Amino acid sequence: MHKSSIVGRGQIDKIIFNFLSYTIVGIFALACILPFYLVVIGSFSDERTIITEGYSLVIKKFSLEAYKLIFKNPISIIRAYEITIFVTVVGTICNLFITLMTAYVLARKDFPWRNGIMFFFFFTTLFNGGLVPWYLLCSEVLKFNDKIYALILPLMFSVWNMIIATNYIRNNIPFEIIESAKIDGAGDFTMFIKLIVPLCKPLTATLALFTALAYWNDWYNCMLFIRNENMYTLQYYLQELLNSAEAIRRIAEKSGRIVQALPMESTKMAMTVIATGPIILLYPFLQKYFIKGITIGALKG
Amino acid sequence: MEKAHNTFSLFHKDRKVGVHTFWKNILKNKILLLMLLPSVLYVIIFNYIPMGGIIVAFKNYNYQDGFLKSPWVGFENFRYLLISNKLWLLTRNTILYNIAFILTGMIVEVGIAILLSEMSGRYFKKICQSAMLLPFFISWVIVAAIVLNIFSFEYGVLNNFLRSIGAEPFDLYSNQSIFPLFLVLLRIWKNTGYGSVIYLAAITGIDREMYEAAEIDGASIWQRIRYITIPCLRPTMVIMLILALGQIFKGDFGMFYQIVKNNQILLEVADIIDTFVYRSLMSSTDIGMSAAASLYQSVMGFITVIIANKIVKKVEPDYALF
């Protein structure tokens, strides 16, 4: 009682608030991290211990078996990595080039048809033919099946990113710069490469990050178009592994037996770690760009 | 986006430009037009041509005859969807899940953003924010693996724990009543970090002087949140809400596909238009019906976007999309 009169009402509110906010935010943050930790623990755990005792919070019996199993025949995992990295790099570069170039043209005040063309792009975000005609076009007409470009083309241009970029250029690059470059005799394309792109570094960085992430995490296009196991992306490879293990488990369950000799549990977790790895490793470095990117594209919808 | 409504107006100012100046303009802007070519071609091929492919919904599609030669069946595909009672169930699931995601998401995102903004410890705040953002950057495949790790009936961490304290194990994957709730929680888990950044950015934009003045007037921290932060966030919240409502017929395919898989027990409560369209497309005998369902989704989506935009125009004209 004596203390409260010294600290004052405002201070007590502040203390209560801080207590609440630290607890709530802390617990939520923990809930976001803990599952990743559990997967890592699972991947380093002994298979037999998992089967008899289940997964746990601590490593009961350390084992590298799962990783050894995966890397005993590393060809397919290395291939999945190769495909994913190739698709991510090529796709991101193409996407950025096309998106920024379009945004630059549409941001130029002296381009006479910019409103009409903007609507031409924008309309596609309002209405689309749906999955079925798109899929039939890609697989039947454009022959996407088992082609590497099936993994690149579907994510190569994004109207939303283009709109964000157009607004960014319009708001951040004074039109006078373009005009004076024009007077100095710079061509439209040279101006884009030498002037606009360097001036748009924060925008380029964030769009690059988000596009790269979309490519890296893509399993959908792989699922639709790729049948050749040598062309599976990392995420789809993991999905197939999980599904086949799950299928075996369900069959075993239906037949009333628990298959003891299933060396799958820790392997699944090890594969999850391998597929998540690069993102987790890069994450601390890229995090501030993520936040900037979300803020730049805040109204992406 | 603020200036967007001028940008998208269909009509160009100079209607009176003659044919002569038109060609002169094209010549003058040939490099710029050439620079637009890749994206314009892209959108024509991948967006506009499939719009014509909508006719598949009115046909009995087969791979031999293709788009044009497959026989017309009129509204047969739609009729089949209707009488199978599928349409109602799918629409209900899609819309209810979206409403639940939008409302719970918004409450948690705004709440976390406010807590973060008022927090004093800088490091703790930074670390927690990074932790909360992490799930957003992980694919649904990995989330599905993680969910399995925790909730798997035989080996999951949770059931392992329940067994060790002598409680009944809990089978998430065959529990129709809990599963929708679980999906909502999972969605919050994955998206809160991302959403709270948007609101945090909006809070940072609020004039600090207002808080200082309130503090001098003796407002408690609760009062400041209630009378300054929340009212200032209202426009952002309204816009996010209406934008999300515009997408209400579109379900998150990745989430539902990866978490539910082909689990027949769960499909009853967790089948959405997108997963249904995918499954009937892959079964390759139901392509017409699949196209009908996806056309239905597109048309309804289009209508909701138009309505949502009309509402934005009334509430907050600056944020209208067109």
Tab-separated table of N, CA and C in Angstrom, chain A residues 13 17-18 21-22 25 28 31-33 35-36 38-39 53-55 101-102 104 111-113 115 117-124 126-128 130 132-137 140 153-154 157 167 170-171 189 192 213 217 219-220 223-224 235 238-239 242-243 249 253 265 268-269 272 276 279 283 287 290-291 294-295 299, chain B residues 1 3 7-9 12 25-26 29 31-32 35-36 39 42-48 50-51 53 61 63 67 115 118-121 124 128 130-134 137-139 141-142 145-146 148-149 154-155 157 160 189 192 194 198 201 220-222 225 239 253-254 257-258 261 278 281-282 290-291 298 302 305 319 322:
chain	number	residue	atom	x	y	z
A	13	ASP	N	-0.020	0.557	-13.593
A	13	ASP	CA	-0.583	0.155	-14.887
A	13	ASP	C	0.510	-0.323	-15.822
A	17	PHE	N	0.831	-3.897	-17.372
A	17	PHE	CA	0.849	-4.019	-18.837
A	17	PHE	C	2.092	-4.765	-19.296
A	18	ASN	N	3.241	-4.367	-18.759
A	18	ASN	CA	4.475	-5.034	-19.158
A	18	ASN	C	4.445	-6.514	-18.826
A	21	SER	N	2.116	-8.109	-21.377
A	21	SER	CA	2.625	-8.129	-22.754
A	21	SER	C	3.814	-9.073	-22.869
A	22	TYR	N	4.722	-9.044	-21.880
A	22	TYR	CA	5.861	-9.961	-21.947
A	22	TYR	C	5.394	-11.410	-21.925
A	25	VAL	N	3.270	-12.154	-25.429
A	25	VAL	CA	4.159	-12.173	-26.596
A	25	VAL	C	5.199	-13.282	-26.457
A	28	PHE	N	3.582	-16.658	-27.132
A	28	PHE	CA	3.274	-16.803	-28.557
A	28	PHE	C	4.546	-17.050	-29.363
A	31	ALA	N	5.665	-20.497	-28.907
A	31	ALA	CA	4.816	-21.421	-29.649
A	31	ALA	C	5.194	-21.441	-31.132
A	32	CYS	N	5.751	-20.347	-31.620
A	32	CYS	CA	6.158	-20.299	-33.018
A	32	CYS	C	7.482	-21.027	-33.249
A	33	ILE	N	8.335	-21.022	-32.254
A	33	ILE	CA	9.671	-21.594	-32.403
A	33	ILE	C	9.705	-23.067	-32.007
A	35	PRO	N	7.844	-25.769	-32.273
A	35	PRO	CA	7.661	-26.858	-33.227
A	35	PRO	C	8.897	-27.141	-34.084
A	36	PHE	N	9.630	-26.087	-34.434
A	36	PHE	CA	10.844	-26.295	-35.231
A	36	PHE	C	11.887	-27.048	-34.406
A	38	LEU	N	11.215	-29.098	-32.006
A	38	LEU	CA	10.789	-30.497	-31.863
A	38	LEU	C	11.182	-31.336	-33.072
A	39	VAL	N	11.079	-30.710	-34.260
A	39	VAL	CA	11.450	-31.442	-35.476
A	39	VAL	C	12.938	-31.762	-35.459
A	53	GLU	N	8.687	-45.070	-27.447
A	53	GLU	CA	8.318	-44.033	-26.479
A	53	GLU	C	7.727	-42.780	-27.116
A	54	GLY	N	7.792	-42.673	-28.441
A	54	GLY	CA	7.271	-41.481	-29.114
A	54	GLY	C	8.286	-40.352	-29.129
A	55	TYR	N	7.917	-39.276	-29.843
A	55	TYR	CA	8.792	-38.099	-29.864
A	55	TYR	C	8.801	-37.447	-28.496
A	101	MET	N	10.550	-3.730	-65.082
A	101	MET	CA	10.486	-3.073	-66.381
A	101	MET	C	9.057	-2.576	-66.647
A	102	THR	N	8.097	-3.447	-66.380
A	102	THR	CA	6.692	-3.056	-66.574
A	102	THR	C	6.332	-1.894	-65.657
A	104	TYR	N	8.241	0.326	-64.376
A	104	TYR	CA	8.910	1.555	-64.822
A	104	TYR	C	8.126	2.227	-65.946
A	111	PHE	N	4.110	8.330	-70.593
A	111	PHE	CA	3.688	7.183	-71.400
A	111	PHE	C	2.174	7.256	-71.600
A	112	PRO	N	1.733	7.447	-72.837
A	112	PRO	CA	0.335	7.830	-73.063
A	112	PRO	C	-0.722	6.786	-72.695
A	113	TRP	N	-0.394	5.495	-72.767
A	113	TRP	CA	-1.470	4.520	-72.560
A	113	TRP	C	-1.426	3.873	-71.180
A	115	ASN	N	-2.800	4.298	-68.247
A	115	ASN	CA	-4.019	3.960	-67.505
A	115	ASN	C	-4.716	2.733	-68.077
A	117	ILE	N	-3.431	0.358	-69.959
A	117	ILE	CA	-2.633	-0.862	-69.796
A	117	ILE	C	-2.637	-1.303	-68.330
A	118	MET	N	-2.619	-0.340	-67.420
A	118	MET	CA	-2.712	-0.695	-66.005
A	118	MET	C	-4.000	-1.465	-65.742
A	119	PHE	N	-5.084	-0.999	-66.341
A	119	PHE	CA	-6.341	-1.711	-66.114
A	119	PHE	C	-6.314	-3.102	-66.734
A	120	PHE	N	-5.669	-3.201	-67.900
A	120	PHE	CA	-5.509	-4.493	-68.563
A	120	PHE	C	-4.825	-5.506	-67.631
A	121	PHE	N	-3.807	-5.049	-66.900
A	121	PHE	CA	-3.148	-5.920	-65.922
A	121	PHE	C	-4.042	-6.141	-64.706
A	122	PHE	N	-4.594	-5.044	-64.217
A	122	PHE	CA	-5.333	-5.105	-62.964
A	122	PHE	C	-6.557	-6.014	-63.053
A	123	PHE	N	-7.161	-6.038	-64.229
A	123	PHE	CA	-8.364	-6.843	-64.388
A	123	PHE	C	-8.123	-8.321	-64.061
A	124	THR	N	-6.904	-8.796	-64.330
A	124	THR	CA	-6.612	-10.210	-64.071
A	124	THR	C	-6.654	-10.542	-62.578
A	126	LEU	N	-8.950	-9.296	-60.677
A	126	LEU	CA	-10.368	-9.299	-60.327
A	126	LEU	C	-11.054	-10.570	-60.796
A	127	PHE	N	-10.704	-10.981	-61.999
A	127	PHE	CA	-11.407	-12.129	-62.572
A	127	PHE	C	-10.405	-13.059	-63.241
A	128	ASN	N	-10.638	-14.353	-63.082
A	128	ASN	CA	-9.793	-15.308	-63.806
A	128	ASN	C	-10.615	-16.511	-64.214
A	130	GLY	N	-10.126	-19.509	-63.600
A	130	GLY	CA	-10.095	-20.619	-62.656
A	130	GLY	C	-8.996	-21.608	-62.997
A	132	VAL	N	-9.045	-24.813	-63.845
A	132	VAL	CA	-9.176	-25.856	-64.873
A	132	VAL	C	-8.706	-25.399	-66.258
A	133	PRO	N	-9.221	-24.276	-66.809
A	133	PRO	CA	-8.716	-23.850	-68.116
A	133	PRO	C	-7.216	-23.554	-68.083
A	134	TRP	N	-6.755	-22.976	-66.987
A	134	TRP	CA	-5.331	-22.669	-66.851
A	134	TRP	C	-4.496	-23.947	-66.902
A	135	TYR	N	-4.947	-24.951	-66.156
A	135	TYR	CA	-4.217	-26.216	-66.132
A	135	TYR	C	-4.229	-26.890	-67.506
A	136	LEU	N	-5.403	-26.883	-68.145
A	136	LEU	CA	-5.498	-27.541	-69.450
A	136	LEU	C	-4.618	-26.829	-70.473
A	137	LEU	N	-4.605	-25.495	-70.416
A	137	LEU	CA	-3.747	-24.731	-71.322
A	137	LEU	C	-2.283	-25.113	-71.103
A	140	GLU	N	-1.927	-29.200	-71.830
A	140	GLU	CA	-2.289	-29.709	-73.151
A	140	GLU	C	-1.687	-28.871	-74.282
A	153	LEU	N	7.812	-20.625	-65.209
A	153	LEU	CA	6.833	-19.707	-65.815
A	153	LEU	C	5.650	-19.329	-64.914
A	154	PRO	N	5.030	-20.279	-64.221
A	154	PRO	CA	3.825	-19.881	-63.460
A	154	PRO	C	4.068	-18.779	-62.427
A	157	PHE	N	5.675	-13.751	-63.266
A	157	PHE	CA	5.213	-12.361	-63.253
A	157	PHE	C	4.082	-12.245	-62.252
A	167	ASN	N	3.795	1.966	-57.864
A	167	ASN	CA	3.539	2.992	-56.853
A	167	ASN	C	4.824	3.456	-56.192
A	170	ARG	N	6.741	5.682	-58.616
A	170	ARG	CA	6.045	6.953	-58.779
A	170	ARG	C	6.223	7.854	-57.549
A	171	ASN	N	6.206	7.225	-56.348
A	171	ASN	CA	6.294	8.026	-55.131
A	171	ASN	C	7.722	8.373	-54.727
A	189	PHE	N	15.416	2.418	-72.356
A	189	PHE	CA	15.880	1.190	-71.722
A	189	PHE	C	17.144	1.444	-70.898
A	192	PHE	N	16.317	2.892	-67.693
A	192	PHE	CA	15.782	1.896	-66.758
A	192	PHE	C	16.919	1.162	-66.046
A	213	LEU	N	11.466	-16.555	-52.210
A	213	LEU	CA	10.794	-17.396	-51.227
A	213	LEU	C	9.642	-18.171	-51.861
A	217	ASN	N	9.644	-22.209	-51.926
A	217	ASN	CA	8.582	-22.953	-51.237
A	217	ASN	C	7.592	-23.626	-52.185
A	219	TRP	N	5.662	-26.098	-54.280
A	219	TRP	CA	5.501	-27.531	-54.503
A	219	TRP	C	4.301	-27.754	-55.426
A	220	TYR	N	3.471	-26.731	-55.532
A	220	TYR	CA	2.203	-26.842	-56.245
A	220	TYR	C	2.409	-27.116	-57.728
A	223	MET	N	3.726	-30.454	-58.291
A	223	MET	CA	2.688	-31.470	-58.131
A	223	MET	C	1.810	-31.555	-59.383
A	224	LEU	N	1.532	-30.407	-59.996
A	224	LEU	CA	0.662	-30.402	-61.163
A	224	LEU	C	1.351	-30.957	-62.405
A	235	GLN	N	10.620	-29.121	-51.806
A	235	GLN	CA	9.382	-29.188	-51.034
A	235	GLN	C	8.512	-30.359	-51.484
A	238	LEU	N	9.884	-33.638	-50.272
A	238	LEU	CA	9.498	-33.847	-48.875
A	238	LEU	C	8.045	-34.294	-48.768
A	239	GLN	N	7.192	-33.658	-49.551
A	239	GLN	CA	5.778	-34.020	-49.505
A	239	GLN	C	5.576	-35.487	-49.895
A	242	LEU	N	6.671	-37.704	-47.096
A	242	LEU	CA	5.693	-37.720	-45.998
A	242	LEU	C	4.478	-38.542	-46.382
A	243	ASN	N	4.008	-38.336	-47.630
A	243	ASN	CA	2.805	-39.040	-48.064
A	243	ASN	C	3.008	-40.536	-48.136
A	249	ARG	N	1.765	-46.152	-43.173
A	249	ARG	CA	1.263	-46.181	-41.806
A	249	ARG	C	-0.230	-46.513	-41.762
A	253	GLU	N	-2.117	-49.652	-40.191
A	253	GLU	CA	-3.124	-49.418	-39.168
A	253	GLU	C	-4.403	-50.193	-39.491
A	265	GLU	N	10.092	-42.574	-39.152
A	265	GLU	CA	9.784	-41.403	-38.333
A	265	GLU	C	10.925	-40.392	-38.263
A	268	LYS	N	11.696	-38.823	-41.669
A	268	LYS	CA	10.790	-37.745	-42.071
A	268	LYS	C	11.241	-36.423	-41.470
A	269	MET	N	11.584	-36.483	-40.183
A	269	MET	CA	11.981	-35.253	-39.502
A	269	MET	C	13.307	-34.732	-40.042
A	272	THR	N	12.636	-33.021	-43.186
A	272	THR	CA	12.027	-31.710	-42.928
A	272	THR	C	13.106	-30.686	-42.566
A	276	THR	N	13.991	-27.332	-44.651
A	276	THR	CA	13.810	-26.036	-43.995
A	276	THR	C	15.134	-25.316	-43.854
A	279	ILE	N	16.408	-21.786	-45.235
A	279	ILE	CA	15.610	-20.632	-44.824
A	279	ILE	C	15.963	-20.241	-43.396
A	283	TYR	N	17.599	-16.813	-42.458
A	283	TYR	CA	16.576	-15.994	-41.838
A	283	TYR	C	17.097	-14.830	-40.993
A	287	GLN	N	15.915	-11.113	-42.172
A	287	GLN	CA	14.723	-10.745	-41.427
A	287	GLN	C	14.334	-9.278	-41.550
A	290	PHE	N	12.680	-8.613	-44.703
A	290	PHE	CA	11.310	-9.135	-44.690
A	290	PHE	C	10.376	-8.072	-44.146
A	291	ILE	N	10.766	-7.518	-42.994
A	291	ILE	CA	9.884	-6.558	-42.324
A	291	ILE	C	9.700	-5.323	-43.193
A	294	ILE	N	7.375	-6.246	-46.066
A	294	ILE	CA	5.958	-6.307	-45.711
A	294	ILE	C	5.405	-4.888	-45.626
A	295	THR	N	6.215	-3.981	-45.068
A	295	THR	CA	5.740	-2.605	-44.924
A	295	THR	C	5.584	-1.942	-46.296
A	299	LEU	N	-0.248	-3.195	-48.460
A	299	LEU	CA	-1.614	-3.394	-48.919
A	299	LEU	C	-1.697	-4.388	-50.050
B	1	MET	N	-0.677	2.804	-53.145
B	1	MET	CA	-2.044	2.363	-53.496
B	1	MET	C	-3.039	3.518	-53.392
B	3	LYS	N	-3.168	6.361	-54.710
B	3	LYS	CA	-3.583	7.047	-55.924
B	3	LYS	C	-4.202	6.092	-56.925
B	7	THR	N	-5.396	5.844	-61.248
B	7	THR	CA	-4.591	5.036	-62.146
B	7	THR	C	-5.434	4.083	-62.973
B	8	PHE	N	-6.434	3.500	-62.331
B	8	PHE	CA	-7.141	2.445	-63.020
B	8	PHE	C	-8.335	2.939	-63.814
B	9	SER	N	-8.541	4.244	-63.825
B	9	SER	CA	-9.712	4.699	-64.577
B	9	SER	C	-9.517	4.348	-66.046
B	12	HIS	N	-8.998	7.543	-70.889
B	12	HIS	CA	-7.850	8.401	-71.009
B	12	HIS	C	-8.314	9.822	-71.228
B	25	ASN	N	2.681	8.564	-81.821
B	25	ASN	CA	2.898	8.181	-80.424
B	25	ASN	C	3.539	6.809	-80.315
B	26	ILE	N	3.034	5.892	-81.112
B	26	ILE	CA	3.577	4.531	-81.061
B	26	ILE	C	5.051	4.538	-81.431
B	29	ASN	N	7.131	6.028	-78.691
B	29	ASN	CA	7.246	5.203	-77.485
B	29	ASN	C	7.618	3.757	-77.775
B	31	ILE	N	10.281	1.965	-77.744
B	31	ILE	CA	11.113	1.235	-76.769
B	31	ILE	C	10.290	0.881	-75.531
B	32	LEU	N	9.523	1.850	-75.059
B	32	LEU	CA	8.697	1.594	-73.874
B	32	LEU	C	7.680	0.483	-74.149
B	35	MET	N	9.311	-2.748	-74.054
B	35	MET	CA	9.607	-3.157	-72.685
B	35	MET	C	8.374	-3.743	-72.003
B	36	LEU	N	7.200	-3.343	-72.481
B	36	LEU	CA	5.972	-3.896	-71.902
B	36	LEU	C	5.641	-5.270	-72.469
B	39	SER	N	5.580	-8.758	-70.276
B	39	SER	CA	4.513	-8.905	-69.284
B	39	SER	C	3.133	-8.941	-69.947
B	42	TYR	N	2.710	-12.312	-71.311
B	42	TYR	CA	2.532	-13.231	-70.189
B	42	TYR	C	1.084	-13.227	-69.714
B	43	VAL	N	0.564	-12.025	-69.514
B	43	VAL	CA	-0.794	-11.911	-68.989
B	43	VAL	C	-1.818	-12.406	-70.015
B	44	ILE	N	-1.562	-12.145	-71.300
B	44	ILE	CA	-2.488	-12.649	-72.322
B	44	ILE	C	-2.506	-14.180	-72.292
B	45	ILE	N	-1.316	-14.764	-72.274
B	45	ILE	CA	-1.246	-16.233	-72.326
B	45	ILE	C	-1.798	-16.865	-71.051
B	46	PHE	N	-1.331	-16.401	-69.896
B	46	PHE	CA	-1.670	-17.116	-68.666
B	46	PHE	C	-2.926	-16.613	-67.962
B	47	ASN	N	-3.420	-15.449	-68.352
B	47	ASN	CA	-4.633	-14.958	-67.693
B	47	ASN	C	-5.814	-14.780	-68.636
B	48	TYR	N	-5.561	-14.158	-69.799
B	48	TYR	CA	-6.703	-13.863	-70.654
B	48	TYR	C	-7.149	-15.070	-71.474
B	50	PRO	N	-6.929	-18.292	-70.649
B	50	PRO	CA	-7.743	-19.176	-69.804
B	50	PRO	C	-9.156	-18.657	-69.529
B	51	MET	N	-9.347	-17.326	-69.607
B	51	MET	CA	-10.718	-16.820	-69.425
B	51	MET	C	-11.617	-17.369	-70.520
B	53	GLY	N	-11.162	-20.170	-71.851
B	53	GLY	CA	-11.274	-21.597	-71.551
B	53	GLY	C	-12.431	-21.931	-70.631
B	61	TYR	N	-15.870	-32.378	-71.278
B	61	TYR	CA	-14.496	-32.334	-71.774
B	61	TYR	C	-13.864	-33.714	-71.820
B	63	TYR	N	-9.947	-35.499	-73.269
B	63	TYR	CA	-8.617	-35.105	-73.736
B	63	TYR	C	-8.432	-35.307	-75.239
B	67	PHE	N	-10.289	-28.655	-76.156
B	67	PHE	CA	-11.132	-27.510	-75.828
B	67	PHE	C	-12.326	-27.355	-76.762
B	115	LEU	N	0.691	-4.792	-28.306
B	115	LEU	CA	1.598	-5.208	-27.227
B	115	LEU	C	3.046	-4.916	-27.606
B	118	GLU	N	4.031	-1.122	-27.477
B	118	GLU	CA	4.143	-0.492	-26.161
B	118	GLU	C	5.236	-1.122	-25.300
B	119	MET	N	5.850	-2.168	-25.843
B	119	MET	CA	6.836	-2.905	-25.055
B	119	MET	C	8.110	-2.096	-24.886
B	120	SER	N	8.746	-2.214	-23.692
B	120	SER	CA	9.941	-1.395	-23.492
B	120	SER	C	11.231	-2.117	-23.866
B	121	GLY	N	11.306	-3.426	-23.611
B	121	GLY	CA	12.550	-4.139	-23.887
B	121	GLY	C	12.801	-4.313	-25.378
B	124	PHE	N	14.142	-8.072	-26.416
B	124	PHE	CA	13.074	-9.065	-26.269
B	124	PHE	C	12.069	-8.913	-27.401
B	128	CYS	N	11.320	-11.736	-30.224
B	128	CYS	CA	9.975	-12.301	-30.324
B	128	CYS	C	9.390	-12.068	-31.715
B	130	SER	N	10.997	-11.786	-34.560
B	130	SER	CA	11.608	-12.725	-35.505
B	130	SER	C	10.997	-14.103	-35.343
B	131	ALA	N	10.817	-14.505	-34.100
B	131	ALA	CA	10.269	-15.836	-33.849
B	131	ALA	C	8.866	-15.955	-34.436
B	132	MET	N	8.069	-14.910	-34.277
B	132	MET	CA	6.683	-14.980	-34.740
B	132	MET	C	6.577	-14.920	-36.259
B	133	LEU	N	7.579	-14.305	-36.897
B	133	LEU	CA	7.543	-14.212	-38.360
B	133	LEU	C	7.951	-15.514	-39.037
B	134	LEU	N	8.731	-16.306	-38.309
B	134	LEU	CA	9.301	-17.512	-38.923
B	134	LEU	C	8.273	-18.425	-39.603
B	137	PHE	N	7.277	-17.969	-43.301
B	137	PHE	CA	8.201	-18.209	-44.406
B	137	PHE	C	8.439	-19.675	-44.693
B	138	ILE	N	7.647	-20.510	-44.071
B	138	ILE	CA	7.799	-21.950	-44.225
B	138	ILE	C	6.655	-22.449	-45.101
B	139	SER	N	6.951	-23.383	-46.010
B	139	SER	CA	5.881	-23.876	-46.886
B	139	SER	C	4.909	-24.755	-46.102
B	141	VAL	N	4.009	-27.612	-46.798
B	141	VAL	CA	4.507	-28.993	-46.716
B	141	VAL	C	5.246	-29.191	-45.395
B	142	ILE	N	6.107	-28.222	-45.067
B	142	ILE	CA	6.873	-28.329	-43.833
B	142	ILE	C	5.960	-28.187	-42.617
B	145	ALA	N	4.452	-31.446	-41.982
B	145	ALA	CA	5.391	-32.362	-41.328
B	145	ALA	C	5.480	-32.059	-39.838
B	146	ILE	N	5.505	-30.774	-39.529
B	146	ILE	CA	5.595	-30.371	-38.118
B	146	ILE	C	4.335	-30.799	-37.357
B	148	LEU	N	2.368	-33.217	-38.021
B	148	LEU	CA	2.420	-34.666	-37.862
B	148	LEU	C	3.318	-35.046	-36.683
B	149	ASN	N	4.437	-34.360	-36.600
B	149	ASN	CA	5.401	-34.608	-35.533
B	149	ASN	C	4.759	-34.400	-34.158
B	154	GLU	N	0.341	-42.155	-32.931
B	154	GLU	CA	1.265	-43.104	-32.298
B	154	GLU	C	2.492	-42.442	-31.703
B	155	TYR	N	3.125	-41.516	-32.500
B	155	TYR	CA	4.443	-41.052	-32.081
B	155	TYR	C	4.489	-39.580	-31.681
B	157	VAL	N	4.490	-35.851	-30.213
B	157	VAL	CA	4.967	-35.328	-28.935
B	157	VAL	C	3.809	-35.186	-27.950
B	160	ASN	N	2.471	-38.561	-26.820
B	160	ASN	CA	3.516	-39.153	-25.988
B	160	ASN	C	3.433	-38.579	-24.572
B	189	TRP	N	-1.213	-19.214	-36.009
B	189	TRP	CA	0.198	-19.518	-35.774
B	189	TRP	C	1.039	-19.082	-36.967
B	192	THR	N	0.252	-14.672	-37.953
B	192	THR	CA	0.243	-13.526	-37.048
B	192	THR	C	1.480	-12.641	-37.194
B	194	TYR	N	3.326	-11.981	-39.740
B	194	TYR	CA	3.202	-11.163	-40.938
B	194	TYR	C	2.178	-10.050	-40.742
B	198	ILE	N	2.203	-5.376	-40.399
B	198	ILE	CA	1.402	-4.366	-41.097
B	198	ILE	C	0.786	-3.395	-40.100
B	201	ALA	N	3.384	-1.199	-38.438
B	201	ALA	CA	3.774	-0.090	-39.309
B	201	ALA	C	2.760	1.044	-39.203
B	220	SER	N	-4.037	6.583	-18.574
B	220	SER	CA	-3.287	5.365	-18.297
B	220	SER	C	-2.964	4.691	-19.623
B	221	ILE	N	-2.093	3.697	-19.540
B	221	ILE	CA	-1.679	2.995	-20.756
B	221	ILE	C	-2.882	2.354	-21.464
B	222	TRP	N	-3.842	1.859	-20.647
B	222	TRP	CA	-5.031	1.231	-21.219
B	222	TRP	C	-5.854	2.256	-21.985
B	225	ILE	N	-4.293	3.129	-25.282
B	225	ILE	CA	-4.542	2.099	-26.290
B	225	ILE	C	-5.977	2.206	-26.800
B	239	ILE	N	-9.771	-1.585	-44.082
B	239	ILE	CA	-9.261	-1.925	-45.409
B	239	ILE	C	-8.842	-3.382	-45.486
B	253	PHE	N	-5.448	-23.098	-50.720
B	253	PHE	CA	-5.285	-24.474	-51.183
B	253	PHE	C	-4.158	-25.197	-50.445
B	254	GLY	N	-3.014	-24.515	-50.336
B	254	GLY	CA	-1.843	-25.136	-49.714
B	254	GLY	C	-2.151	-25.671	-48.331
B	257	TYR	N	-4.917	-28.549	-48.477
B	257	TYR	CA	-4.425	-29.748	-49.152
B	257	TYR	C	-3.377	-30.467	-48.310
B	258	GLN	N	-2.425	-29.721	-47.777
B	258	GLN	CA	-1.323	-30.360	-47.063
B	258	GLN	C	-1.733	-30.887	-45.689
B	261	LYS	N	-4.888	-33.580	-46.412
B	261	LYS	CA	-4.564	-34.655	-47.367
B	261	LYS	C	-5.854	-35.286	-47.885
B	278	TYR	N	-9.426	-29.193	-57.430
B	278	TYR	CA	-8.187	-29.918	-57.720
B	278	TYR	C	-8.435	-31.427	-57.820
B	281	LEU	N	-10.351	-32.348	-60.888
B	281	LEU	CA	-9.526	-32.164	-62.085
B	281	LEU	C	-8.575	-33.338	-62.253
B	282	MET	N	-7.981	-33.787	-61.147
B	282	MET	CA	-7.000	-34.869	-61.222
B	282	MET	C	-7.653	-36.221	-61.500
B	290	SER	N	-15.436	-29.987	-62.497
B	290	SER	CA	-14.383	-29.223	-61.858
B	290	SER	C	-14.339	-27.799	-62.416
B	291	ALA	N	-14.445	-27.707	-63.755
B	291	ALA	CA	-14.430	-26.382	-64.392
B	291	ALA	C	-15.644	-25.575	-63.963
B	298	SER	N	-14.883	-18.255	-59.454
B	298	SER	CA	-14.380	-17.016	-60.057
B	298	SER	C	-15.459	-15.948	-60.127
B	302	PHE	N	-15.456	-12.519	-58.163
B	302	PHE	CA	-15.519	-11.256	-58.880
B	302	PHE	C	-16.596	-10.355	-58.274
B	305	VAL	N	-15.518	-9.013	-54.897
B	305	VAL	CA	-14.506	-7.957	-54.993
B	305	VAL	C	-15.168	-6.638	-55.369
B	319	TYR	N	-8.738	4.455	-50.349
B	319	TYR	CA	-8.205	3.099	-50.429
B	319	TYR	C	-8.884	2.237	-51.476
B	322	PHE	N	-10.338	0.647	-57.397
B	322	PHE	CA	-10.556	1.208	-58.739
B	322	PHE	C	-11.792	2.077	-58.738
